[in-house]
Tab-separated table of C-alpha atoms and ligand atoms in Angstrom:
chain	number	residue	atom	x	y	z
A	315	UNK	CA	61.812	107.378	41.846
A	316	UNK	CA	61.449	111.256	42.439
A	317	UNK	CA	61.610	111.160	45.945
A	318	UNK	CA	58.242	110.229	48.846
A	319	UNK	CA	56.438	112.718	48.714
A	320	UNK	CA	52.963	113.866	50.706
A	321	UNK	CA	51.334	113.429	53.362
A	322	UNK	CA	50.505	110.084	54.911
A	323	UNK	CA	48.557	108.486	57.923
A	324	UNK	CA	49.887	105.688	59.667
A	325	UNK	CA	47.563	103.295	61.793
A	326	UNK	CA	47.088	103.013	65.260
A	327	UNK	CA	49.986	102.140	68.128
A	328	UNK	CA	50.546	98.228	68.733
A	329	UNK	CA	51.465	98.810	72.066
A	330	UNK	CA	49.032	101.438	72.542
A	331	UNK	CA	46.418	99.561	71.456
A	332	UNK	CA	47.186	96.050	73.513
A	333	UNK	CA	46.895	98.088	76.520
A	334	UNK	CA	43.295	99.860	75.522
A	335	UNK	CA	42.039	96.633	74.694
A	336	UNK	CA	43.717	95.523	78.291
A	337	UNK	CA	42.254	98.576	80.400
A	338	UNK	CA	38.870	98.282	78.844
A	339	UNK	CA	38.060	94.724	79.704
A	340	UNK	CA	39.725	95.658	82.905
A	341	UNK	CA	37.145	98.135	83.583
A	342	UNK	CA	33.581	98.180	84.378
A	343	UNK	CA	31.210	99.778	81.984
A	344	UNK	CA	31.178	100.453	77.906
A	345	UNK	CA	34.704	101.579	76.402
A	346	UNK	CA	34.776	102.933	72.896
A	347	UNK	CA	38.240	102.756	71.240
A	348	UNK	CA	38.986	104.748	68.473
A	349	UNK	CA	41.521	103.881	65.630
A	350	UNK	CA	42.859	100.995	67.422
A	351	UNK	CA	45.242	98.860	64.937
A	352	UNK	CA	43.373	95.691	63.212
A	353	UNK	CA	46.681	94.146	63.366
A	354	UNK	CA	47.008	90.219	63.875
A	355	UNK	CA	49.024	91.027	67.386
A	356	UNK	CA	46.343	93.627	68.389
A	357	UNK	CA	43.150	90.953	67.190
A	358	UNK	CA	45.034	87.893	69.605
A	359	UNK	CA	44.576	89.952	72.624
A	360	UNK	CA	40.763	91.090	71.954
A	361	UNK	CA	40.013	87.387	71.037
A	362	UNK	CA	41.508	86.468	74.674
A	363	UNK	CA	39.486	89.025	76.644
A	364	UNK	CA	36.092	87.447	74.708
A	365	UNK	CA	37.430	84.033	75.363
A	366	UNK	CA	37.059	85.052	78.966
A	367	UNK	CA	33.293	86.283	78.725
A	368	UNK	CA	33.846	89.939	77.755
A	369	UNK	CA	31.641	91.648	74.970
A	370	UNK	CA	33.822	93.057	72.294
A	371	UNK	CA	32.445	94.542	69.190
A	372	UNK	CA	34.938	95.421	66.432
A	373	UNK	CA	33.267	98.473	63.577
A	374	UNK	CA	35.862	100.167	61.460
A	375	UNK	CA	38.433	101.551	62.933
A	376	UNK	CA	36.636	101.481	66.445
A	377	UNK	CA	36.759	98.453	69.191
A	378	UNK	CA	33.870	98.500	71.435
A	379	UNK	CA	34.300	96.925	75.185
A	380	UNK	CA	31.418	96.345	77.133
A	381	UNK	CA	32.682	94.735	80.673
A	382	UNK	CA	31.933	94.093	84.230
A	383	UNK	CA	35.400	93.969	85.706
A	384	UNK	CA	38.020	91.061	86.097
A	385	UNK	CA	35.657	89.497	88.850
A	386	UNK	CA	33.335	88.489	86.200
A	387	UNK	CA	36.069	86.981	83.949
A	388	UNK	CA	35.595	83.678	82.953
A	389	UNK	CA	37.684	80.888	82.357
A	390	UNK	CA	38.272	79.978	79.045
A	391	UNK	CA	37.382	76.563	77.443
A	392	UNK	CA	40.701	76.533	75.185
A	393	UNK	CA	44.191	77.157	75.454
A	394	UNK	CA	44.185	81.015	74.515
A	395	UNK	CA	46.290	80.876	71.243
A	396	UNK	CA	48.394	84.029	71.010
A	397	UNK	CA	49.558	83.454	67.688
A	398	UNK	CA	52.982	85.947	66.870
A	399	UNK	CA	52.220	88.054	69.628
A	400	UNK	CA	54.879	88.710	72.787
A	401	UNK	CA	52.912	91.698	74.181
A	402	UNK	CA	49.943	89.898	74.514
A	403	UNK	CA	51.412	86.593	76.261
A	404	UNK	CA	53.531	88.778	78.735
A	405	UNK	CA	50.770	91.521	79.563
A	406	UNK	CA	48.150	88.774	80.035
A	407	UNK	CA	49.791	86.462	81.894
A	408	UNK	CA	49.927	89.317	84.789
A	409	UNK	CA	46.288	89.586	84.139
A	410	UNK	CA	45.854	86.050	84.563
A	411	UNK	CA	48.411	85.912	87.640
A	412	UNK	CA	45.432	87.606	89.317
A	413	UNK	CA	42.433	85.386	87.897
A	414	UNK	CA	41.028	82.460	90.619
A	415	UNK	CA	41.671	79.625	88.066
A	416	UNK	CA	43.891	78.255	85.796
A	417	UNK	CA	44.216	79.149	82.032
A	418	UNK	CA	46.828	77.788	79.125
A	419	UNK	CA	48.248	79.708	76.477
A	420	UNK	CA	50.063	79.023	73.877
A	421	UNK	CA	51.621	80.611	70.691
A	422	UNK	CA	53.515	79.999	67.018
A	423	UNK	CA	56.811	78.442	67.044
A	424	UNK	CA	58.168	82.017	67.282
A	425	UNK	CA	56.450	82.947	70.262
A	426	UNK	CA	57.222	79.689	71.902
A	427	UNK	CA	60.881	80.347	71.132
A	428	UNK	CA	60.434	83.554	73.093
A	429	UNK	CA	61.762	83.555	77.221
A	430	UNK	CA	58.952	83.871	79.525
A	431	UNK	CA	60.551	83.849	82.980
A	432	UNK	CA	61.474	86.906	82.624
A	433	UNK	CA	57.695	87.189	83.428
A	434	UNK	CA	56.586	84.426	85.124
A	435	UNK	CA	59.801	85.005	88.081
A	436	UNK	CA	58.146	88.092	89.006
A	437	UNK	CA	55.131	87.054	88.731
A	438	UNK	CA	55.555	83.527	90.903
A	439	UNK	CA	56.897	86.362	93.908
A	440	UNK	CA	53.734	87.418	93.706
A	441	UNK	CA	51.684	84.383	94.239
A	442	UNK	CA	50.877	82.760	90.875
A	443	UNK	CA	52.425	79.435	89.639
A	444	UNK	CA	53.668	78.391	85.654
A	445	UNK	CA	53.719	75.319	84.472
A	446	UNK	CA	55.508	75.006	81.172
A	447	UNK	CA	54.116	72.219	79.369
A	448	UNK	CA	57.051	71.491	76.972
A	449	UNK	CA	60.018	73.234	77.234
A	450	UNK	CA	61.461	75.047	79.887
A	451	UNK	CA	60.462	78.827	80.234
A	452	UNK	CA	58.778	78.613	77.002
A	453	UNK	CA	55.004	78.741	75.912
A	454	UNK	CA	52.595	76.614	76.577
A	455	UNK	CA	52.052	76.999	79.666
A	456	UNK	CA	49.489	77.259	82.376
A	457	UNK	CA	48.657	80.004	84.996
A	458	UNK	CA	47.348	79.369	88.032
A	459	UNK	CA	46.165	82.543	89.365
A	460	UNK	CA	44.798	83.181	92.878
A	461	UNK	CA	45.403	85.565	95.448
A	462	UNK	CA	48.642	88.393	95.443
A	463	UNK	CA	50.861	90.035	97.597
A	464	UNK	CA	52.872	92.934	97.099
A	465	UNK	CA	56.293	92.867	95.984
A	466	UNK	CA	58.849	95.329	95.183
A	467	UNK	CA	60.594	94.221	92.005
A	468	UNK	CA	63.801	95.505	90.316
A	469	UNK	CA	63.614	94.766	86.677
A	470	UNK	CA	66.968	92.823	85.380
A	471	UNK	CA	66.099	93.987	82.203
A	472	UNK	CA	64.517	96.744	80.213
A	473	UNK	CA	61.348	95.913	79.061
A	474	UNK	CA	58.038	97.411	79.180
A	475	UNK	CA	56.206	94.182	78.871
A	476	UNK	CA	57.526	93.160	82.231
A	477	UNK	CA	57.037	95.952	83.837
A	478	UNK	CA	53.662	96.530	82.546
A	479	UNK	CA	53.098	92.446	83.388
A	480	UNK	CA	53.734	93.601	87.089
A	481	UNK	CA	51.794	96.265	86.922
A	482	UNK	CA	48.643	94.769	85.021
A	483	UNK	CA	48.955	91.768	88.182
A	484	UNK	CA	48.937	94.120	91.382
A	485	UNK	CA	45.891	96.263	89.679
A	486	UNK	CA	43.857	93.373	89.208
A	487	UNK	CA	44.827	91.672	91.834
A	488	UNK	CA	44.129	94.691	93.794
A	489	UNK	CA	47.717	95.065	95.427
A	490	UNK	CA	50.223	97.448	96.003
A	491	UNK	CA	53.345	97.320	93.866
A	492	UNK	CA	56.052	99.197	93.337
A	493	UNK	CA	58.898	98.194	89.949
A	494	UNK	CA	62.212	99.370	89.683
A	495	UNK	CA	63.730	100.534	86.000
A	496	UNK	CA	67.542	100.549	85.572
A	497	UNK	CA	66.935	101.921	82.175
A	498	UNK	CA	63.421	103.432	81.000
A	499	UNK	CA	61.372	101.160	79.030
A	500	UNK	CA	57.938	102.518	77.245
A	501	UNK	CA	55.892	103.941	79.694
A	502	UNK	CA	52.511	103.270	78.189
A	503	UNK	CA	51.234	101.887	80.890
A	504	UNK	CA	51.555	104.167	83.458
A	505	UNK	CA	50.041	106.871	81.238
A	506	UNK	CA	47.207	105.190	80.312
A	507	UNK	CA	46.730	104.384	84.303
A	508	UNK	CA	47.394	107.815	84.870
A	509	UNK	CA	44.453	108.849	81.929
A	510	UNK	CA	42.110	106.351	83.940
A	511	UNK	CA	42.631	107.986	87.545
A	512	UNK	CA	44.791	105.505	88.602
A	513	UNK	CA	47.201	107.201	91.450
A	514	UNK	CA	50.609	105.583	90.306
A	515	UNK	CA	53.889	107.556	90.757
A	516	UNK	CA	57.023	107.377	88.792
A	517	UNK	CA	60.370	108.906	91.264
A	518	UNK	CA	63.727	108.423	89.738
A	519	UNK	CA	62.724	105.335	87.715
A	520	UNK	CA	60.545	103.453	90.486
A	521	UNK	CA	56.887	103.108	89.710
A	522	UNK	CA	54.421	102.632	92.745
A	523	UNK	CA	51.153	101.482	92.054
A	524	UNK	CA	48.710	101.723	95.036
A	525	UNK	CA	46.518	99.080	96.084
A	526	UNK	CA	42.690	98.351	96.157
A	527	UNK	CA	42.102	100.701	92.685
A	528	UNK	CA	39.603	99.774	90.071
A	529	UNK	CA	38.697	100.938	86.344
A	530	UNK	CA	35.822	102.879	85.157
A	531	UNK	CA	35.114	102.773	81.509
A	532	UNK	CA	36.550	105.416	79.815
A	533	UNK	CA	36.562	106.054	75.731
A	534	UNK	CA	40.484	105.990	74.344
A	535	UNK	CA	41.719	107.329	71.095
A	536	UNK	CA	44.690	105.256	70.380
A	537	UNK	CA	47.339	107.653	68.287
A	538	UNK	CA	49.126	106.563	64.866
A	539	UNK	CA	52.282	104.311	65.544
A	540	UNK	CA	55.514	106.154	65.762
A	541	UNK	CA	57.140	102.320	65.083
A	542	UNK	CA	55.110	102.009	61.581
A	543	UNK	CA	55.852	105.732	61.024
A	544	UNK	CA	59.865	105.148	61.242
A	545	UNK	CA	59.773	103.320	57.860
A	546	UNK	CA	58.098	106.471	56.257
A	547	UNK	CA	60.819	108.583	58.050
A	548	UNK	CA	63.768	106.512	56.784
A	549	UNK	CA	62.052	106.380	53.176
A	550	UNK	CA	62.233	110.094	53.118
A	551	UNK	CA	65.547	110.432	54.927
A	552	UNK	CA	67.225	108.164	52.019
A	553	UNK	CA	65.413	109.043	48.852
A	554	UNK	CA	66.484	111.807	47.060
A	555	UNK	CA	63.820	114.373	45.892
A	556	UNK	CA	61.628	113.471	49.192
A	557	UNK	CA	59.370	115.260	51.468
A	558	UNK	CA	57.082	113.920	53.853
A	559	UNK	CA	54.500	114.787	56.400
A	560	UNK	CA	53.006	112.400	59.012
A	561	UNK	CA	50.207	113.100	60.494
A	562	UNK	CA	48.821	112.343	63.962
A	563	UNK	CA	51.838	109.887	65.058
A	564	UNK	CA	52.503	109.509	68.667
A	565	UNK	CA	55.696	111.316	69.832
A	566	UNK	CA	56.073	109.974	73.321
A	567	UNK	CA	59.417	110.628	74.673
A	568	UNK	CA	60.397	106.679	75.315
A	569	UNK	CA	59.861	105.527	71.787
A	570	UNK	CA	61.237	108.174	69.484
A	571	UNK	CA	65.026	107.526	69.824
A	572	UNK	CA	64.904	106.799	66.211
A	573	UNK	CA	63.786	110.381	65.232
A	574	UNK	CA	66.822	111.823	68.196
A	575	UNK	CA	69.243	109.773	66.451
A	576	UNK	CA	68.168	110.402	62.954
A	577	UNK	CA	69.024	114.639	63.841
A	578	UNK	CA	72.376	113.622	65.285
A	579	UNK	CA	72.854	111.744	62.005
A	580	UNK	CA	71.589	115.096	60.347
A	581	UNK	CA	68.516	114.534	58.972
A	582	UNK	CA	65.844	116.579	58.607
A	583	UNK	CA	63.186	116.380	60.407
A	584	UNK	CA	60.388	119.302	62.253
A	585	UNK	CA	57.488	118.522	64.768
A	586	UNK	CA	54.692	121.087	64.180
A	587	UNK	CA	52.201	120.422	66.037
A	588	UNK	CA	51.660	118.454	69.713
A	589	UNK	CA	48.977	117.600	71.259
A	590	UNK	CA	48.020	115.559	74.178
A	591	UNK	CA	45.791	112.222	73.383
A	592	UNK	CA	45.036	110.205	76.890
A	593	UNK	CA	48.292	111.401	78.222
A	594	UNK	CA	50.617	110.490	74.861
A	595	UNK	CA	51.639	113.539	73.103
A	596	UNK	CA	50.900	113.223	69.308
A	597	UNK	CA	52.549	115.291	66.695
A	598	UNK	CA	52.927	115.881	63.293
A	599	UNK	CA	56.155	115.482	61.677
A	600	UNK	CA	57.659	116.387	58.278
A	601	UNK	CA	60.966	114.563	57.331
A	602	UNK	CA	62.906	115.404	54.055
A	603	UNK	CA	65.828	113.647	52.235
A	604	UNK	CA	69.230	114.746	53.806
A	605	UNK	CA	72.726	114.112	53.920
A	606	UNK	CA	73.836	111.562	56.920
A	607	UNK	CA	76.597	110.948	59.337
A	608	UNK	CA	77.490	107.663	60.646
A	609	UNK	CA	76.397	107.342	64.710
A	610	UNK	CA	77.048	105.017	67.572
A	611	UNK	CA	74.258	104.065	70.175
A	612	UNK	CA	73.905	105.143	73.716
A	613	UNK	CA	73.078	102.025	75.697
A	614	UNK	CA	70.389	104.188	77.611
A	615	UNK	CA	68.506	105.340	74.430
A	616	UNK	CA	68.434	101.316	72.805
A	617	UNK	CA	64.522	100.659	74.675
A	618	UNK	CA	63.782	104.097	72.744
A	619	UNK	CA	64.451	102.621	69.867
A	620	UNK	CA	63.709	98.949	70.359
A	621	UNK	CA	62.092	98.150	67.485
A	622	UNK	CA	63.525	100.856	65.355
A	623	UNK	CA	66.877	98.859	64.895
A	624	UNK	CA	66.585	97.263	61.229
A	625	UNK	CA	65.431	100.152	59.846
A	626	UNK	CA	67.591	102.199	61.354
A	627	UNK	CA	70.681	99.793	60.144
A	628	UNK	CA	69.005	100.369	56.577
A	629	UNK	CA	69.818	104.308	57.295
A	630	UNK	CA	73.246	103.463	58.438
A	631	UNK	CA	73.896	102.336	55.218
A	632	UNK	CA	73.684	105.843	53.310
A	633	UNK	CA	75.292	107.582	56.213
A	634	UNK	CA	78.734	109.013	55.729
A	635	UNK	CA	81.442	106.409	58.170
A	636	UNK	CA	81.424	103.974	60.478
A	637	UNK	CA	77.877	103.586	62.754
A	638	UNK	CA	78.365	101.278	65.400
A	639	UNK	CA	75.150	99.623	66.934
A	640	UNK	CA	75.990	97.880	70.590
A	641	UNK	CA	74.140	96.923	73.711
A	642	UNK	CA	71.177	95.158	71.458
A	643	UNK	CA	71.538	91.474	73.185
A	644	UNK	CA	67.497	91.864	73.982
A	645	UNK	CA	67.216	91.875	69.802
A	646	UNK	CA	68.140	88.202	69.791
A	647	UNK	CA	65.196	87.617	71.694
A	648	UNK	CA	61.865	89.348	69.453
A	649	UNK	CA	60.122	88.220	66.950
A	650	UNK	CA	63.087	86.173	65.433
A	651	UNK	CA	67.379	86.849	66.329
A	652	UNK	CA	66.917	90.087	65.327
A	653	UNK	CA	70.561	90.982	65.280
A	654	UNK	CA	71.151	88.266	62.895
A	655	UNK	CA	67.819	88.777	60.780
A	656	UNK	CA	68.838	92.453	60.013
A	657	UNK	CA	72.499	91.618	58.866
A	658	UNK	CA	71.564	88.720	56.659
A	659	UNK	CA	69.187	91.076	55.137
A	660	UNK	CA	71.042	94.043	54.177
A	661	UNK	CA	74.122	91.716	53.022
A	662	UNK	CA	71.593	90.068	50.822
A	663	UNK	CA	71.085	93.659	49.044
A	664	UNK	CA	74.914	94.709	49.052
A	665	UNK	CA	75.376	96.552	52.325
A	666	UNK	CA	78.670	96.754	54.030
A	667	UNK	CA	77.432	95.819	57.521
A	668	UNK	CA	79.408	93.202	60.335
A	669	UNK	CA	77.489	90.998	62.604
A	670	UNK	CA	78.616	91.424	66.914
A	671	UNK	CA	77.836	89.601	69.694
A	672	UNK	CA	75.764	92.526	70.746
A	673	UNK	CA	75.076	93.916	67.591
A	674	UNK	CA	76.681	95.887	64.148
A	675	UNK	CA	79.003	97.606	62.488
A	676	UNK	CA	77.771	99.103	59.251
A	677	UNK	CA	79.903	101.137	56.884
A	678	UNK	CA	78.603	103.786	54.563
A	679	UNK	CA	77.853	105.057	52.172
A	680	UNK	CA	76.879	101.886	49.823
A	681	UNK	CA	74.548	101.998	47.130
A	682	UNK	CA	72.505	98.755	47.603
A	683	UNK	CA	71.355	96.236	44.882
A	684	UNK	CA	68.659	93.817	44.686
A	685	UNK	CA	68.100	90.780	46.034
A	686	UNK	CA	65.942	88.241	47.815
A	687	UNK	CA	65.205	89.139	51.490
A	688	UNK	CA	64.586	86.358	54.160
A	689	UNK	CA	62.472	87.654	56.782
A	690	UNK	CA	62.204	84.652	59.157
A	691	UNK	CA	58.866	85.792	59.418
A	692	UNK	CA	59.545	89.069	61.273
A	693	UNK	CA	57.014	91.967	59.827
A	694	UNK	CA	60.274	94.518	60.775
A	695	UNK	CA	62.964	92.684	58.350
A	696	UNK	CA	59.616	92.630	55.599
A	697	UNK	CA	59.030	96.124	55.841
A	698	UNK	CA	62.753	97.370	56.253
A	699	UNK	CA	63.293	95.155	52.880
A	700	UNK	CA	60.939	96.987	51.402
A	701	UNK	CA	61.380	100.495	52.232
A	702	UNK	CA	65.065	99.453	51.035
A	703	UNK	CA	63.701	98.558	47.605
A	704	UNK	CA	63.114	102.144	47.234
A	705	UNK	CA	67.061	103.033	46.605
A	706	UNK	CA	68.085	99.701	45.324
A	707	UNK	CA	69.539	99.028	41.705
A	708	UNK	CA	66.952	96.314	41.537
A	709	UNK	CA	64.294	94.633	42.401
A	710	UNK	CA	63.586	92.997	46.572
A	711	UNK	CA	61.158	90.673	47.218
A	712	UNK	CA	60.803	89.368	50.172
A	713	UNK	CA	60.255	85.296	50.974
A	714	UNK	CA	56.986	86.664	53.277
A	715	UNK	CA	55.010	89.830	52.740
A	716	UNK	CA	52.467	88.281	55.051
A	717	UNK	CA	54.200	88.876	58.665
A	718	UNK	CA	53.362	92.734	57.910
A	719	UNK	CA	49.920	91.983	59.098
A	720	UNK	CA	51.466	91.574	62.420
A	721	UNK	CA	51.913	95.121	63.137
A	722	UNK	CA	51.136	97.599	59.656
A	723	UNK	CA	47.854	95.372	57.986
A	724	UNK	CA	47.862	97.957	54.870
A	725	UNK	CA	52.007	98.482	55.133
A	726	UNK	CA	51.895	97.462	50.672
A	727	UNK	CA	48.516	98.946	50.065
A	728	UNK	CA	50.473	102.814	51.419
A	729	UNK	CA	53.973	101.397	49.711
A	730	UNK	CA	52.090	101.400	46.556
A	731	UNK	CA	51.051	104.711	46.358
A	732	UNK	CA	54.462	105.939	46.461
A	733	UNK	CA	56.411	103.758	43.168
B	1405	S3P	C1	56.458	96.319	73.746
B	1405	S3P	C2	57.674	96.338	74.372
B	1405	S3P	C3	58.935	95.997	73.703
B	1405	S3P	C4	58.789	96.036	72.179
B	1405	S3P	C5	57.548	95.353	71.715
B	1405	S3P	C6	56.316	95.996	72.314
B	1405	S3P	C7	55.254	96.670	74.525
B	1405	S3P	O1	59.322	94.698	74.089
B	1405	S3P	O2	59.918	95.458	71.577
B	1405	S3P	O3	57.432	95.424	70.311
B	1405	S3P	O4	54.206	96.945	73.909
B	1405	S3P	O5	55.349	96.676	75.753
B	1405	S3P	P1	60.158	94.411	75.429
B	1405	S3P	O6	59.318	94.748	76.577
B	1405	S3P	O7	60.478	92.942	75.376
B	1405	S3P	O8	61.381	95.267	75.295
């Protein structure tokens, strides 16, 4: 391997592109979306918009929405499956809080393993009532949406699928709203609102959303994901001989703590260009291979780097010292245990790293070997497995190359082109 070298393009933003697909069918007239991400996650939450009587047409790398507004939403004649995907089943069931009859969704044994109350509390203050149909706070379960009243919420954790849950109930239901943040989650959302007209404030981490606002079409260009583009970055960063240029990735400030705490680790990394796409600044960034320092993690930047965590653990493994990783409890609770996915991983291919109640300790440097990865499933173990396979003595497979479809469709098809 002589390092990654060129340039590469990565698809469009999950959580960019849930919310286009959201704010279209929310809106009244024709919505063209441009590179929205064909991912499995992305495809569950068109289906459940068309499941409810809107027009969707999917061409290339465009979604088209043609709606007339939530009051012409139908009820659907199924339980909406939502497959793998949390950001759907917590951003529509505010939708659905809103909706004058009752709908059921349901999801894989993943997604039912996932906590909903954190979204159905909030949204039962507002007026809608849950039913879980098997287990307790888990999916199935029905909504019975009606009428909403206003409440003023403080989140008791950081997560932008709550938040935007809230948010996404009050604007269809036409209320006023206002969500409290102890720690900034992805603000998405708001910015997309923002892009649409939408007068919604953000003052020292409280977000007011006024009442009685509606959505007019409007065409969205959804930028490239900075989540997909971290694996490129940390390819680069660790393989000797790289450099790398990513084009057109979003750089919003509340999802690139990887790229922050890649520079305090001392990597090398420039931004050089930035422009503004529907309110999300989008950059270009060229990473090469550099020497690293262990880190620790802030607790406020962790919900900038959510999902960045097993790929940033890989890192931590050809960083000079000790890099201590606390404050994740809300990893136990994505796709699969996160915490525990991500050690069992990188022991499997020789790493030095220490499972904590609320996290890792991972010692560097270690030169990894093969080995067989179990991903329980979770598209970010698969693809941090694999981007590992580029340093490793050996040879990694891992037991499902399928979950990449979740989030990065064409994630092998691009890893190809670079061994
Ligand atoms: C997402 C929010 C985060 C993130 C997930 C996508 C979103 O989840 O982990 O991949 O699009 O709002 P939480 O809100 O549970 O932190």
């Amino acid at each position: 391997m002589n390092g990654i070298n060129g340039t590469l393009i990565v698809p469009g933003d999950k959580s960019i592109s849930h919310r286009a697909a959201i704010l279209a069918s929310l809106s009244t007239g024709k919505t063209v979306i441009d590179n929205f991400l064909f991912s499995e996650d992305c495809l569950r939450t068109l289906d459940a918009f068309q499941e409810m009587g809107v027009q969707i047409t999917k061409r290339n790398q465009q979604v088209i929405v043609e709606s007339e507004g939530p009051s012409k939403f139908l009820p659907a004649k199924n339980a909406i499956d939502l497959g793998n995907s949390g950001t759907t089943a917590r951003l529509l069931a505010g939708v659905l809080s809103a909706m004058p009859f009752s709908t059921v969704i349901k999801g894989d044994s993943s997604l039912s393993s996932r906590p909903m109350k954190r979204v159905t509390e909030p949204l039962s203050m507002m007026g809608a009532k849950f039913k879980f149909l098997q287990r307790d706070g888990h999916l199935p379960m029905t909504i019975e949406g009606g009428r909403l009243k206003q409440i003023d919420y403080e989140m008791p954790v950081a997560s932008a699928q709550v938040k935007s849950a809230v948010l996404l109930a009050a604007l269809t239901g036409q209320v006023h709203v206002s969500v409290t943040e102890q720690t900034k989650s992805r603000d998405h959302t708001e910015r997309m609102l923002e892009a649409y007209g939408i007068h919604i404030e953000d003052k020292n981490g409280t977000i007011t959303l006024r009442e009685n606002q509606v959505l007019h079409a409007k065409n969205i260009e959804v930028p490239g994901d900075f989540s997909s583009a971290a694996y490129w970055i940390a390819a680069a960063v660790i393989t000797p001989g790289s450099e790398l240029t990513i084009e057109h990735v979003g750089l919003n400030p509340t999802r690139i703590g990887f790229l922050n705490v890649l520079k305090r680790m001392g990597a090398s990394i420039e931004i050089i260009e930035k422009l503004d796409a529907m309110n999300e600044p989008v950059g270009t960034i060229i990473v090469r291979y550099s020497t690293l320092n262990a880190t620790s993690l802030e607790i406020d930047e962790i919900p900038t780097l959510i999902d960045e965590i097993p790929i940033l653990a890989l890192v931590a493994t050809q960083a000079e010292g000790t890099s201590h990783f606390h404050h994740l409890e809300e990893l136990r609770f994505k796709e699969t245990d996160r915490i525990k996915a991500t050690v069992l991983g990188l022991e499997e291919l020789g790493a030095d790293i220490q499972m904590k109640d609320d996290g890792m300790v991972i010692q560097g440097r270690t030169r990894l070997h093969g080995g067989v990865v179990k991903t329980f499933h979770d598209h970010r173990i698969a693809m941090t497995a694999m981007i590992a396979s580029l340093i490793t003595s050996g040879d990694v497979t891992v037991d499902d190359q399928d979950c990449v479809k979740i989030s990065y469709p064409n994630f092998f098809e691009q890893l190809n082109e670079f061994i």
